[in-house]
Coordinates of N, CA, C and O in Angstrom, one line a residue:
M621 N 1.1 8.7 -23.7 CA -0.1 9.1 -24.4 C 0.0 10.8 -24.1 O 0.1 11.1 -23.0
A622 N 0.1 11.3 -25.4 CA 0.1 12.8 -25.3 C -1.0 13.7 -24.7 O -2.1 12.8 -25.3
G623 N -0.8 14.1 -23.8 CA -2.2 15.1 -23.5 C -3.0 14.2 -22.7 O -4.1 14.8 -22.0
R624 N -2.9 13.0 -22.0 CA -3.6 12.4 -21.2 C -2.7 12.0 -20.0 O -1.6 11.5 -20.2
A625 N -3.3 12.0 -18.7 CA -2.5 11.5 -17.7 C -2.7 10.0 -17.6 O -3.7 9.6 -17.6
V626 N -1.8 9.3 -17.4 CA -2.1 7.9 -17.2 C -1.5 7.6 -15.7 O -0.4 7.9 -15.3
L627 N -2.6 7.0 -15.2 CA -2.2 6.4 -13.6 C -1.4 5.3 -13.4 O -1.9 4.3 -13.8
L628 N -0.3 5.2 -12.8 CA 0.5 4.2 -12.4 C -0.1 2.9 -11.6 O -0.1 1.8 -11.7
I629 N -0.8 3.6 -10.6 CA -1.8 2.8 -9.6 C -3.2 3.2 -9.7 O -3.6 4.4 -9.6
P630 N -4.0 2.1 -10.6 CA -5.2 2.6 -11.0 C -6.2 2.6 -9.7 O -5.8 2.3 -8.7
H631 N -7.2 3.6 -9.7 CA -8.3 3.3 -8.7 C -8.8 1.8 -8.6 O -9.0 1.1 -9.7
R632 N -9.4 1.5 -7.8 CA -9.8 -0.1 -7.4 C -11.0 -0.5 -8.4 O -11.0 -1.1 -9.0
G633 N -11.9 0.5 -8.4 CA -13.0 0.5 -9.3 C -12.7 0.3 -10.9 O -13.2 -0.3 -11.6
D634 N -11.3 1.1 -11.2 CA -11.1 0.9 -12.6 C -10.4 -0.3 -13.1 O -10.1 -0.4 -14.3
A635 N -9.8 -0.7 -12.1 CA -9.0 -2.3 -12.3 C -9.6 -3.2 -12.2 O -10.6 -3.6 -11.3
A636 N -9.6 -4.3 -12.8 CA -10.3 -5.8 -12.8 C -9.9 -6.5 -11.5 O -10.3 -6.8 -11.1
D637 N -8.5 -6.4 -11.3 CA -8.0 -6.8 -10.2 C -6.6 -6.4 -9.5 O -6.2 -5.5 -10.7
E638 N -5.9 -7.0 -8.6 CA -4.8 -5.9 -8.2 C -3.7 -6.5 -9.4 O -2.5 -6.0 -9.4
G639 N -3.9 -7.4 -10.2 CA -2.8 -7.7 -11.1 C -2.3 -6.2 -12.0 O -1.3 -6.4 -12.9
G640 N -3.2 -5.4 -12.1 CA -2.9 -4.3 -12.9 C -2.0 -3.2 -11.9 O -1.6 -2.3 -12.5
L641 N -1.5 -3.6 -10.8 CA -0.7 -2.7 -9.9 C 0.6 -3.3 -10.0 O 1.1 -4.4 -10.5
P642 N 1.8 -2.4 -10.3 CA 3.0 -2.8 -10.2 C 3.6 -3.8 -9.1 O 3.0 -4.0 -7.9
G643 N 4.5 -4.5 -9.1 CA 5.0 -5.7 -8.4 C 5.1 -5.3 -6.6 O 4.6 -5.9 -6.0
D644 N 5.7 -4.0 -6.7 CA 5.9 -3.4 -5.4 C 4.7 -3.3 -4.7 O 4.5 -3.5 -3.2
Y645 N 3.7 -2.9 -5.2 CA 2.5 -2.5 -4.7 C 1.4 -3.8 -4.3 O 0.9 -3.9 -3.5
R646 N 1.7 -4.7 -5.2 CA 0.9 -5.9 -5.3 C 1.6 -6.6 -3.8 O 0.9 -7.3 -3.0
K647 N 3.0 -6.7 -3.7 CA 3.5 -7.2 -2.4 C 2.9 -6.7 -1.4 O 2.7 -7.4 -0.4
T648 N 3.0 -5.3 -1.3 CA 2.5 -4.4 -0.1 C 1.2 -4.9 0.4 O 0.8 -5.2 1.5
L649 N 0.2 -5.0 -0.8 CA -1.2 -5.3 -0.8 C -1.2 -6.5 0.0 O -2.2 -6.8 1.0
A650 N -0.3 -7.7 -0.6 CA -0.8 -8.9 0.1 C -0.3 -9.1 1.5 O -1.1 -9.9 2.2
I651 N 0.7 -8.2 1.8 CA 1.0 -8.4 3.1 C -0.1 -7.6 4.2 O -0.3 -8.4 5.4
V652 N -0.7 -6.9 3.8 CA -1.7 -6.2 4.6 C -2.8 -7.0 4.6 O -3.3 -7.4 5.6
R653 N -3.2 -7.7 3.7 CA -4.3 -8.9 3.5 C -4.1 -9.9 4.3 O -5.0 -10.6 4.9
E654 N -2.8 -10.4 4.5 CA -2.3 -11.7 5.4 C -2.6 -11.2 6.8 O -2.4 -12.2 7.6
A655 N -2.4 -10.1 7.0 CA -2.1 -9.6 8.6 C -3.4 -10.0 9.2 O -4.7 -10.0 8.5
D656 N -3.5 -10.1 10.7 CA -4.7 -10.7 11.2 C -5.8 -9.2 11.6 O -6.8 -9.5 11.8
G657 N -4.9 -8.0 11.6 CA -5.7 -7.1 11.7 C -4.9 -5.9 11.3 O -4.2 -5.9 10.3
P658 N -5.2 -4.6 11.6 CA -4.4 -3.5 11.1 C -3.2 -3.5 11.2 O -2.5 -4.1 12.3
V659 N -2.3 -3.0 10.5 CA -1.0 -3.2 10.4 C -0.1 -1.5 10.4 O -0.8 -0.5 9.7
Q660 N 1.2 -1.5 10.8 CA 1.7 -0.3 10.8 C 2.6 -0.3 9.7 O 3.3 -1.6 9.2
V661 N 3.2 0.8 9.3 CA 4.0 0.8 7.8 C 5.3 0.0 8.4 O 6.1 -0.9 7.5
R662 N 6.0 0.1 9.8 CA 7.1 -0.5 10.3 C 7.0 -2.1 10.0 O 7.9 -2.7 9.4
T663 N 5.8 -2.7 10.3 CA 5.5 -4.4 10.1 C 5.9 -4.6 8.7 O 6.2 -5.5 8.3
V664 N 5.0 -3.7 7.7 CA 5.1 -4.0 6.5 C 6.6 -3.9 5.8 O 6.9 -4.7 5.0
G665 N 7.1 -2.8 6.4 CA 8.5 -2.7 6.0 C 9.4 -3.6 6.4 O 10.4 -4.3 5.4
E666 N 9.2 -4.3 7.5 CA 10.2 -5.4 8.0 C 9.8 -6.8 7.2 O 10.6 -7.4 6.8
R667 N 8.5 -6.9 6.7 CA 8.2 -8.2 6.0 C 8.7 -7.9 4.6 O 8.9 -9.1 3.9
L668 N 9.0 -6.8 4.1 CA 9.5 -6.6 2.8 C 11.1 -6.6 2.8 O 11.8 -6.5 1.7
G669 N 11.7 -6.7 3.8 CA 13.3 -6.7 4.3 C 13.8 -5.4 4.1 O 15.1 -5.2 3.8
L670 N 13.1 -4.1 4.5 CA 13.3 -2.8 4.4 C 14.0 -2.8 5.9 O 13.7 -3.4 7.0
D671 N 15.0 -1.7 6.0 CA 15.7 -1.4 7.3 C 14.7 -0.5 8.1 O 14.6 0.8 7.6
A672 N 14.0 -1.1 8.9 CA 12.8 -0.3 9.6 C 13.5 0.4 10.9 O 12.8 1.1 11.5
S673 N 14.7 0.4 11.1 CA 15.3 1.0 12.4 C 15.2 2.5 12.1 O 15.6 3.5 13.1
A674 N 15.7 3.2 10.7 CA 15.8 4.2 10.3 C 14.4 5.0 9.8 O 13.8 4.5 8.8
H675 N 13.8 5.9 10.5 CA 12.2 6.2 10.3 C 12.3 6.9 8.6 O 11.4 6.4 7.9
G676 N 13.3 7.5 8.4 CA 13.3 7.6 6.7 C 13.4 6.7 6.0 O 12.7 7.0 4.6
K677 N 13.8 5.8 6.2 CA 13.8 4.4 5.2 C 12.5 3.9 5.1 O 12.2 3.2 4.0
L678 N 11.6 4.2 5.8 CA 9.8 3.7 5.7 C 9.3 4.7 5.0 O 8.2 4.1 4.8
E679 N 9.6 5.9 4.9 CA 8.7 7.1 4.2 C 8.4 6.7 3.0 O 7.4 6.9 2.4
P680 N 9.2 6.3 2.1 CA 8.5 5.8 0.6 C 7.6 4.7 0.6 O 6.6 4.9 -0.1
L681 N 7.9 3.7 1.6 CA 6.4 2.8 1.8 C 5.5 3.3 2.2 O 4.3 2.9 2.0
R682 N 5.6 4.4 3.2 CA 4.4 5.2 3.9 C 3.6 5.5 2.8 O 2.4 5.8 2.5
A683 N 4.5 6.4 1.5 CA 3.7 7.0 0.7 C 3.2 5.9 -0.6 O 2.1 6.3 -0.8
K684 N 3.7 4.8 -0.6 CA 2.8 4.0 -1.5 C 1.7 3.3 -0.7 O 0.9 3.3 -1.6
M685 N 1.7 3.0 0.5 CA 0.5 2.6 1.3 C -0.5 3.7 1.2 O -1.8 3.6 1.0
T686 N 0.0 4.9 1.3 CA -0.9 6.2 1.4 C -1.8 6.1 0.0 O -2.9 6.5 -0.1
K687 N -0.8 6.1 -1.0 CA -1.5 5.9 -2.4 C -2.3 5.0 -2.4 O -3.7 5.1 -3.1
L688 N -2.0 3.5 -2.1 CA -2.9 2.6 -2.2 C -4.4 2.7 -1.6 O -5.4 2.4 -1.8
A689 N -4.4 3.6 -0.4 CA -5.6 3.7 0.1 C -6.3 4.9 -0.3 O -7.5 4.7 -0.4
A690 N -5.6 5.8 -0.9 CA -6.3 7.0 -1.8 C -6.8 6.4 -2.8 O -7.9 6.9 -3.2
R691 N -6.6 5.3 -3.5 CA -6.9 4.9 -4.6 C -8.2 3.8 -4.5 O -8.4 2.8 -5.3
G692 N -8.2 3.4 -3.0 CA -9.1 2.5 -2.6 C -8.8 1.1 -2.4 O -9.7 0.2 -2.2
W693 N -7.5 0.9 -2.6 CA -7.0 -0.7 -2.2 C -6.7 -0.8 -0.8 O -7.1 -1.8 -0.3
L694 N -6.7 0.1 0.1 CA -6.5 0.0 1.3 C -7.5 0.9 2.1 O -7.5 1.8 1.5
H695 N -7.1 0.9 3.6 CA -8.1 1.9 4.5 C -7.0 2.3 5.3 O -6.3 1.4 6.1
K696 N -6.7 3.5 5.2 CA -5.8 4.3 6.4 C -6.7 4.7 7.5 O -7.6 5.5 7.3
R697 N -6.5 4.1 8.6 CA -7.4 4.4 9.9 C -6.8 5.7 10.7 O -5.6 6.3 10.2
G698 N -7.4 6.2 11.5 CA -7.1 7.3 12.0 C -5.6 7.2 12.7 O -4.8 8.5 12.9
D699 N -5.3 6.2 13.4 CA -4.3 6.1 14.1 C -3.2 5.5 13.0 O -1.7 5.4 13.5
G700 N -3.2 5.8 12.0 CA -2.3 5.5 10.9 C -1.6 4.2 10.5 O -0.7 3.9 9.4
R701 N -2.4 3.2 11.1 CA -2.4 1.8 10.6 C -3.2 1.6 9.3 O -4.2 2.3 9.0
F702 N -3.0 0.7 8.7 CA -3.7 0.3 7.4 C -4.4 -1.3 7.3 O -3.8 -2.1 8.2
T703 N -5.6 -1.0 6.7 CA -6.1 -2.6 6.7 C -6.6 -2.5 5.2 O -6.6 -1.8 4.3
A704 N -6.9 -4.1 4.8 CA -7.4 -4.2 3.3 C -8.7 -4.2 3.3 O -9.5 -4.1 4.2
R705 N -9.1 -3.5 2.1 CA -10.8 -3.2 2.0 C -10.9 -4.5 1.3 O -10.4 -5.3 0.9
P706 N -12.4 -4.8 1.9 CA -12.9 -6.1 1.3 C -13.3 -6.1 0.0 O -13.2 -5.4 -0.6

């Protein structure tokens, strides 16, 4: 759309459900929701099949999770772990 910014990741209140999220974001959100408590990026990365042994390999995932938190889908705790929003 000319002249208008379109968000790839909508704010939680703007989307009817998580079906409006791209597939990799939906998978990440599902992993965090399935967890018994707060999760680290490394844990989510391992579940997604990423090479968690190299710190740099997790940074794109950390950015995605931070974006989900900024848009209201996740909560980023002070210790860097993430939880699902109710």
